[in-house]
Amino acid sequence: MDDKEYFSFHNWPGLVLKHSEQGYAELEMPMLKEYLNRGGRLHGGFLYTLADMTAGTAVMSYGHRTTTVSGSMDYLRPGIGVEMLHSHGRVVKHGSTLSVVEVEILDQNETLIATAHMTFFNFDEPIPGKLEDRFIPIAD
């Protein structure tokens, strides 16, 4: 399987890596009606996936492959009327085996929608190429 096939979630419509540095990643994505549940609110599974991608990107900023071990999500607001989401992931512990990341997901008004606490296993295997190449080009 081609390496790019492993990162298909990173090609969601409108998903952009806004900023990345060692131990930190910031993603942004516009809301689409497909991300809402039947009640017109942000779907929890969508938010969890966004948190997972944000946290994983923050860990991969160290230059190695990683995979999710566990995650805990707090849904703080229903996300009604959201037009744009901003997610920020910060590695709070980067060990030789495990990394722990805290994630915040905010709307276009900087209202906190959800938080996540994620743990990742660190592979002793470098990621090929640049982290930015996994996404649609970085936004201005």
mmCIF file with all atom_site columns, N, CA and C in Angstrom, residues 38-77:
data_model
loop_
_atom_site.group_PDB
_atom_site.id
_atom_site.type_symbol
_atom_site.label_atom_id
_atom_site.label_alt_id
_atom_site.label_comp_id
_atom_site.label_asym_id
_atom_site.label_entity_id
_atom_site.label_seq_id
_atom_site.pdbx_PDB_ins_code
_atom_site.Cartn_x
_atom_site.Cartn_y
_atom_site.Cartn_z
_atom_site.occupancy
_atom_site.B_iso_or_equiv
_atom_site.pdbx_formal_charge
_atom_site.auth_seq_id
_atom_site.auth_comp_id
_atom_site.auth_asym_id
_atom_site.auth_atom_id
_atom_site.pdbx_PDB_model_num
ATOM 1   N N  . ARG A 1 38 ? -28.393 14.165 13.347 1.00 0.00 ? 38 ARG A N  1
ATOM 2   C CA . ARG A 1 38 ? -29.789 14.404 12.944 1.00 0.00 ? 38 ARG A CA 1
ATOM 3   C C  . ARG A 1 38 ? -30.412 15.591 13.654 1.00 0.00 ? 38 ARG A C  1
ATOM 4   N N  . GLY A 1 39 ? -29.870 15.964 14.798 1.00 0.00 ? 39 GLY A N  1
ATOM 5   C CA . GLY A 1 39 ? -30.368 17.109 15.547 1.00 0.00 ? 39 GLY A CA 1
ATOM 6   C C  . GLY A 1 39 ? -29.766 18.434 15.101 1.00 0.00 ? 39 GLY A C  1
ATOM 7   N N  . GLY A 1 40 ? -28.906 18.414 14.081 1.00 0.00 ? 40 GLY A N  1
ATOM 8   C CA . GLY A 1 40 ? -28.296 19.638 13.581 1.00 0.00 ? 40 GLY A CA 1
ATOM 9   C C  . GLY A 1 40 ? -27.100 20.111 14.396 1.00 0.00 ? 40 GLY A C  1
ATOM 10  N N  . ARG A 1 41 ? -26.580 19.241 15.246 1.00 0.00 ? 41 ARG A N  1
ATOM 11  C CA . ARG A 1 41 ? -25.421 19.569 16.070 1.00 0.00 ? 41 ARG A CA 1
ATOM 12  C C  . ARG A 1 41 ? -24.192 18.817 15.551 1.00 0.00 ? 41 ARG A C  1
ATOM 13  N N  . LEU A 1 42 ? -23.021 19.322 15.907 1.00 0.00 ? 42 LEU A N  1
ATOM 14  C CA . LEU A 1 42 ? -21.799 18.626 15.505 1.00 0.00 ? 42 LEU A CA 1
ATOM 15  C C  . LEU A 1 42 ? -21.828 17.178 15.993 1.00 0.00 ? 42 LEU A C  1
ATOM 16  N N  . HIS A 1 43 ? -21.505 16.261 15.112 1.00 0.00 ? 43 HIS A N  1
ATOM 17  C CA . HIS A 1 43 ? -21.486 14.842 15.472 1.00 0.00 ? 43 HIS A CA 1
ATOM 18  C C  . HIS A 1 43 ? -20.270 14.538 16.336 1.00 0.00 ? 43 HIS A C  1
ATOM 19  N N  . GLY A 1 44 ? -20.480 13.846 17.435 1.00 0.00 ? 44 GLY A N  1
ATOM 20  C CA . GLY A 1 44 ? -19.393 13.534 18.364 1.00 0.00 ? 44 GLY A CA 1
ATOM 21  C C  . GLY A 1 44 ? -18.277 12.730 17.731 1.00 0.00 ? 44 GLY A C  1
ATOM 22  N N  . GLY A 1 45 ? -18.610 11.818 16.843 1.00 0.00 ? 45 GLY A N  1
ATOM 23  C CA . GLY A 1 45 ? -17.581 11.017 16.175 1.00 0.00 ? 45 GLY A CA 1
ATOM 24  C C  . GLY A 1 45 ? -16.692 11.862 15.281 1.00 0.00 ? 45 GLY A C  1
ATOM 25  N N  . PHE A 1 46 ? -17.281 12.846 14.645 1.00 0.00 ? 46 PHE A N  1
ATOM 26  C CA . PHE A 1 46 ? -16.508 13.774 13.824 1.00 0.00 ? 46 PHE A CA 1
ATOM 27  C C  . PHE A 1 46 ? -15.525 14.548 14.693 1.00 0.00 ? 46 PHE A C  1
ATOM 28  N N  . LEU A 1 47 ? -16.020 15.073 15.821 1.00 0.00 ? 47 LEU A N  1
ATOM 29  C CA . LEU A 1 47 ? -15.147 15.834 16.720 1.00 0.00 ? 47 LEU A CA 1
ATOM 30  C C  . LEU A 1 47 ? -14.024 14.966 17.277 1.00 0.00 ? 47 LEU A C  1
ATOM 31  N N  . TYR A 1 48 ? -14.344 13.711 17.615 1.00 0.00 ? 48 TYR A N  1
ATOM 32  C CA . TYR A 1 48 ? -13.321 12.803 18.134 1.00 0.00 ? 48 TYR A CA 1
ATOM 33  C C  . TYR A 1 48 ? -12.235 12.569 17.078 1.00 0.00 ? 48 TYR A C  1
ATOM 34  N N  . THR A 1 49 ? -12.662 12.365 15.832 1.00 0.00 ? 49 THR A N  1
ATOM 35  C CA . THR A 1 49 ? -11.705 12.142 14.753 1.00 0.00 ? 49 THR A CA 1
ATOM 36  C C  . THR A 1 49 ? -10.821 13.358 14.541 1.00 0.00 ? 49 THR A C  1
ATOM 37  N N  . LEU A 1 50 ? -11.405 14.551 14.590 1.00 0.00 ? 50 LEU A N  1
ATOM 38  C CA . LEU A 1 50 ? -10.616 15.781 14.460 1.00 0.00 ? 50 LEU A CA 1
ATOM 39  C C  . LEU A 1 50 ? -9.607  15.899 15.605 1.00 0.00 ? 50 LEU A C  1
ATOM 40  N N  . ALA A 1 51 ? -10.028 15.576 16.822 1.00 0.00 ? 51 ALA A N  1
ATOM 41  C CA . ALA A 1 51 ? -9.109  15.613 17.972 1.00 0.00 ? 51 ALA A CA 1
ATOM 42  C C  . ALA A 1 51 ? -7.978  14.601 17.790 1.00 0.00 ? 51 ALA A C  1
ATOM 43  N N  . ASP A 1 52 ? -8.313  13.418 17.321 1.00 0.00 ? 52 ASP A N  1
ATOM 44  C CA . ASP A 1 52 ? -7.319  12.369 17.107 1.00 0.00 ? 52 ASP A CA 1
ATOM 45  C C  . ASP A 1 52 ? -6.305  12.795 16.047 1.00 0.00 ? 52 ASP A C  1
ATOM 46  N N  . MET A 1 53 ? -6.775  13.385 14.963 1.00 0.00 ? 53 MET A N  1
ATOM 47  C CA . MET A 1 53 ? -5.862  13.836 13.906 1.00 0.00 ? 53 MET A CA 1
ATOM 48  C C  . MET A 1 53 ? -4.968  14.973 14.404 1.00 0.00 ? 53 MET A C  1
ATOM 49  N N  . THR A 1 54 ? -5.537  15.871 15.173 1.00 0.00 ? 54 THR A N  1
ATOM 50  C CA . THR A 1 54 ? -4.758  16.994 15.709 1.00 0.00 ? 54 THR A CA 1
ATOM 51  C C  . THR A 1 54 ? -3.674  16.490 16.654 1.00 0.00 ? 54 THR A C  1
ATOM 52  N N  . ALA A 1 55 ? -4.059  15.608 17.561 1.00 0.00 ? 55 ALA A N  1
ATOM 53  C CA . ALA A 1 55 ? -3.100  15.061 18.528 1.00 0.00 ? 55 ALA A CA 1
ATOM 54  C C  . ALA A 1 55 ? -2.016  14.246 17.825 1.00 0.00 ? 55 ALA A C  1
ATOM 55  N N  . GLY A 1 56 ? -2.426  13.415 16.886 1.00 0.00 ? 56 GLY A N  1
ATOM 56  C CA . GLY A 1 56 ? -1.455  12.605 16.150 1.00 0.00 ? 56 GLY A CA 1
ATOM 57  C C  . GLY A 1 56 ? -0.466  13.453 15.374 1.00 0.00 ? 56 GLY A C  1
ATOM 58  N N  . THR A 1 57 ? -0.948  14.546 14.807 1.00 0.00 ? 57 THR A N  1
ATOM 59  C CA . THR A 1 57 ? -0.069  15.455 14.076 1.00 0.00 ? 57 THR A CA 1
ATOM 60  C C  . THR A 1 57 ? 0.936   16.107 15.020 1.00 0.00 ? 57 THR A C  1
ATOM 61  N N  . ALA A 1 58 ? 0.479   16.479 16.209 1.00 0.00 ? 58 ALA A N  1
ATOM 62  C CA . ALA A 1 58 ? 1.392   17.065 17.203 1.00 0.00 ? 58 ALA A CA 1
ATOM 63  C C  . ALA A 1 58 ? 2.490   16.070 17.581 1.00 0.00 ? 58 ALA A C  1
ATOM 64  N N  . VAL A 1 59 ? 2.140   14.807 17.745 1.00 0.00 ? 59 VAL A N  1
ATOM 65  C CA . VAL A 1 59 ? 3.144   13.790 18.094 1.00 0.00 ? 59 VAL A CA 1
ATOM 66  C C  . VAL A 1 59 ? 4.078   13.529 16.908 1.00 0.00 ? 59 VAL A C  1
ATOM 67  N N  . MET A 1 60 ? 3.515   13.463 15.695 1.00 0.00 ? 60 MET A N  1
ATOM 68  C CA . MET A 1 60 ? 4.355   13.214 14.521 1.00 0.00 ? 60 MET A CA 1
ATOM 69  C C  . MET A 1 60 ? 5.331   14.352 14.250 1.00 0.00 ? 60 MET A C  1
ATOM 70  N N  . SER A 1 61 ? 5.103   15.507 14.868 1.00 0.00 ? 61 SER A N  1
ATOM 71  C CA . SER A 1 61 ? 6.040   16.626 14.692 1.00 0.00 ? 61 SER A CA 1
ATOM 72  C C  . SER A 1 61 ? 7.430   16.290 15.243 1.00 0.00 ? 61 SER A C  1
ATOM 73  N N  . TYR A 1 62 ? 7.526   15.233 16.018 1.00 0.00 ? 62 TYR A N  1
ATOM 74  C CA . TYR A 1 62 ? 8.832   14.765 16.499 1.00 0.00 ? 62 TYR A CA 1
ATOM 75  C C  . TYR A 1 62 ? 9.555   13.921 15.455 1.00 0.00 ? 62 TYR A C  1
ATOM 76  N N  . GLY A 1 63 ? 8.860   13.640 14.339 1.00 0.00 ? 63 GLY A N  1
ATOM 77  C CA . GLY A 1 63 ? 9.511   12.970 13.219 1.00 0.00 ? 63 GLY A CA 1
ATOM 78  C C  . GLY A 1 63 ? 9.343   11.471 13.140 1.00 0.00 ? 63 GLY A C  1
ATOM 79  N N  . HIS A 1 64 ? 8.500   10.881 13.970 1.00 0.00 ? 64 HIS A N  1
ATOM 80  C CA . HIS A 1 64 ? 8.304   9.431  13.919 1.00 0.00 ? 64 HIS A CA 1
ATOM 81  C C  . HIS A 1 64 ? 6.828   9.082  13.775 1.00 0.00 ? 64 HIS A C  1
ATOM 82  N N  . ARG A 1 65 ? 6.595   7.859  13.330 1.00 0.00 ? 65 ARG A N  1
ATOM 83  C CA . ARG A 1 65 ? 5.224   7.364  13.207 1.00 0.00 ? 65 ARG A CA 1
ATOM 84  C C  . ARG A 1 65 ? 4.640   7.122  14.593 1.00 0.00 ? 65 ARG A C  1
ATOM 85  N N  . THR A 1 66 ? 3.322   7.162  14.647 1.00 0.00 ? 66 THR A N  1
ATOM 86  C CA . THR A 1 66 ? 2.635   6.994  15.918 1.00 0.00 ? 66 THR A CA 1
ATOM 87  C C  . THR A 1 66 ? 1.261   6.394  15.667 1.00 0.00 ? 66 THR A C  1
ATOM 88  N N  . THR A 1 67 ? 0.651   5.857  16.704 1.00 0.00 ? 67 THR A N  1
ATOM 89  C CA . THR A 1 67 ? -0.717  5.367  16.597 1.00 0.00 ? 67 THR A CA 1
ATOM 90  C C  . THR A 1 67 ? -1.429  5.604  17.920 1.00 0.00 ? 67 THR A C  1
ATOM 91  N N  . THR A 1 68 ? -2.734  5.798  17.848 1.00 0.00 ? 68 THR A N  1
ATOM 92  C CA . THR A 1 68 ? -3.526  6.085  19.039 1.00 0.00 ? 68 THR A CA 1
ATOM 93  C C  . THR A 1 68 ? -3.637  4.857  19.929 1.00 0.00 ? 68 THR A C  1
ATOM 94  N N  . VAL A 1 69 ? -3.408  5.048  21.222 1.00 0.00 ? 69 VAL A N  1
ATOM 95  C CA . VAL A 1 69 ? -3.599  3.998  22.223 1.00 0.00 ? 69 VAL A CA 1
ATOM 96  C C  . VAL A 1 69 ? -4.940  4.186  22.912 1.00 0.00 ? 69 VAL A C  1
ATOM 97  N N  . SER A 1 70 ? -5.227  5.428  23.305 1.00 0.00 ? 70 SER A N  1
ATOM 98  C CA . SER A 1 70 ? -6.497  5.706  23.975 1.00 0.00 ? 70 SER A CA 1
ATOM 99  C C  . SER A 1 70 ? -6.822  7.188  23.859 1.00 0.00 ? 70 SER A C  1
ATOM 100 N N  . GLY A 1 71 ? -8.083  7.496  24.114 1.00 0.00 ? 71 GLY A N  1
ATOM 101 C CA . GLY A 1 71 ? -8.506  8.879  24.073 1.00 0.00 ? 71 GLY A CA 1
ATOM 102 C C  . GLY A 1 71 ? -9.751  9.095  24.901 1.00 0.00 ? 71 GLY A C  1
ATOM 103 N N  . SER A 1 72 ? -9.846  10.267 25.479 1.00 0.00 ? 72 SER A N  1
ATOM 104 C CA . SER A 1 72 ? -11.001 10.654 26.271 1.00 0.00 ? 72 SER A CA 1
ATOM 105 C C  . SER A 1 72 ? -11.463 12.013 25.770 1.00 0.00 ? 72 SER A C  1
ATOM 106 N N  . MET A 1 73 ? -12.764 12.169 25.590 1.00 0.00 ? 73 MET A N  1
ATOM 107 C CA . MET A 1 73 ? -13.302 13.388 24.995 1.00 0.00 ? 73 MET A CA 1
ATOM 108 C C  . MET A 1 73 ? -14.363 13.984 25.912 1.00 0.00 ? 73 MET A C  1
ATOM 109 N N  . ASP A 1 74 ? -14.314 15.293 26.067 1.00 0.00 ? 74 ASP A N  1
ATOM 110 C CA . ASP A 1 74 ? -15.364 16.022 26.778 1.00 0.00 ? 74 ASP A CA 1
ATOM 111 C C  . ASP A 1 74 ? -16.038 16.946 25.780 1.00 0.00 ? 74 ASP A C  1
ATOM 112 N N  . TYR A 1 75 ? -17.330 16.712 25.552 1.00 0.00 ? 75 TYR A N  1
ATOM 113 C CA . TYR A 1 75 ? -18.122 17.547 24.649 1.00 0.00 ? 75 TYR A CA 1
ATOM 114 C C  . TYR A 1 75 ? -18.765 18.633 25.502 1.00 0.00 ? 75 TYR A C  1
ATOM 115 N N  . LEU A 1 76 ? -18.322 19.866 25.324 1.00 0.00 ? 76 LEU A N  1
ATOM 116 C CA . LEU A 1 76 ? -18.691 20.950 26.220 1.00 0.00 ? 76 LEU A CA 1
ATOM 117 C C  . LEU A 1 76 ? -19.876 21.775 25.730 1.00 0.00 ? 76 LEU A C  1
ATOM 118 N N  . ARG A 1 77 ? -20.051 21.860 24.420 1.00 0.00 ? 77 ARG A N  1
ATOM 119 C CA . ARG A 1 77 ? -21.154 22.626 23.830 1.00 0.00 ? 77 ARG A CA 1
ATOM 120 C C  . ARG A 1 77 ? -21.681 21.857 22.623 1.00 0.00 ? 77 ARG A C  1
#
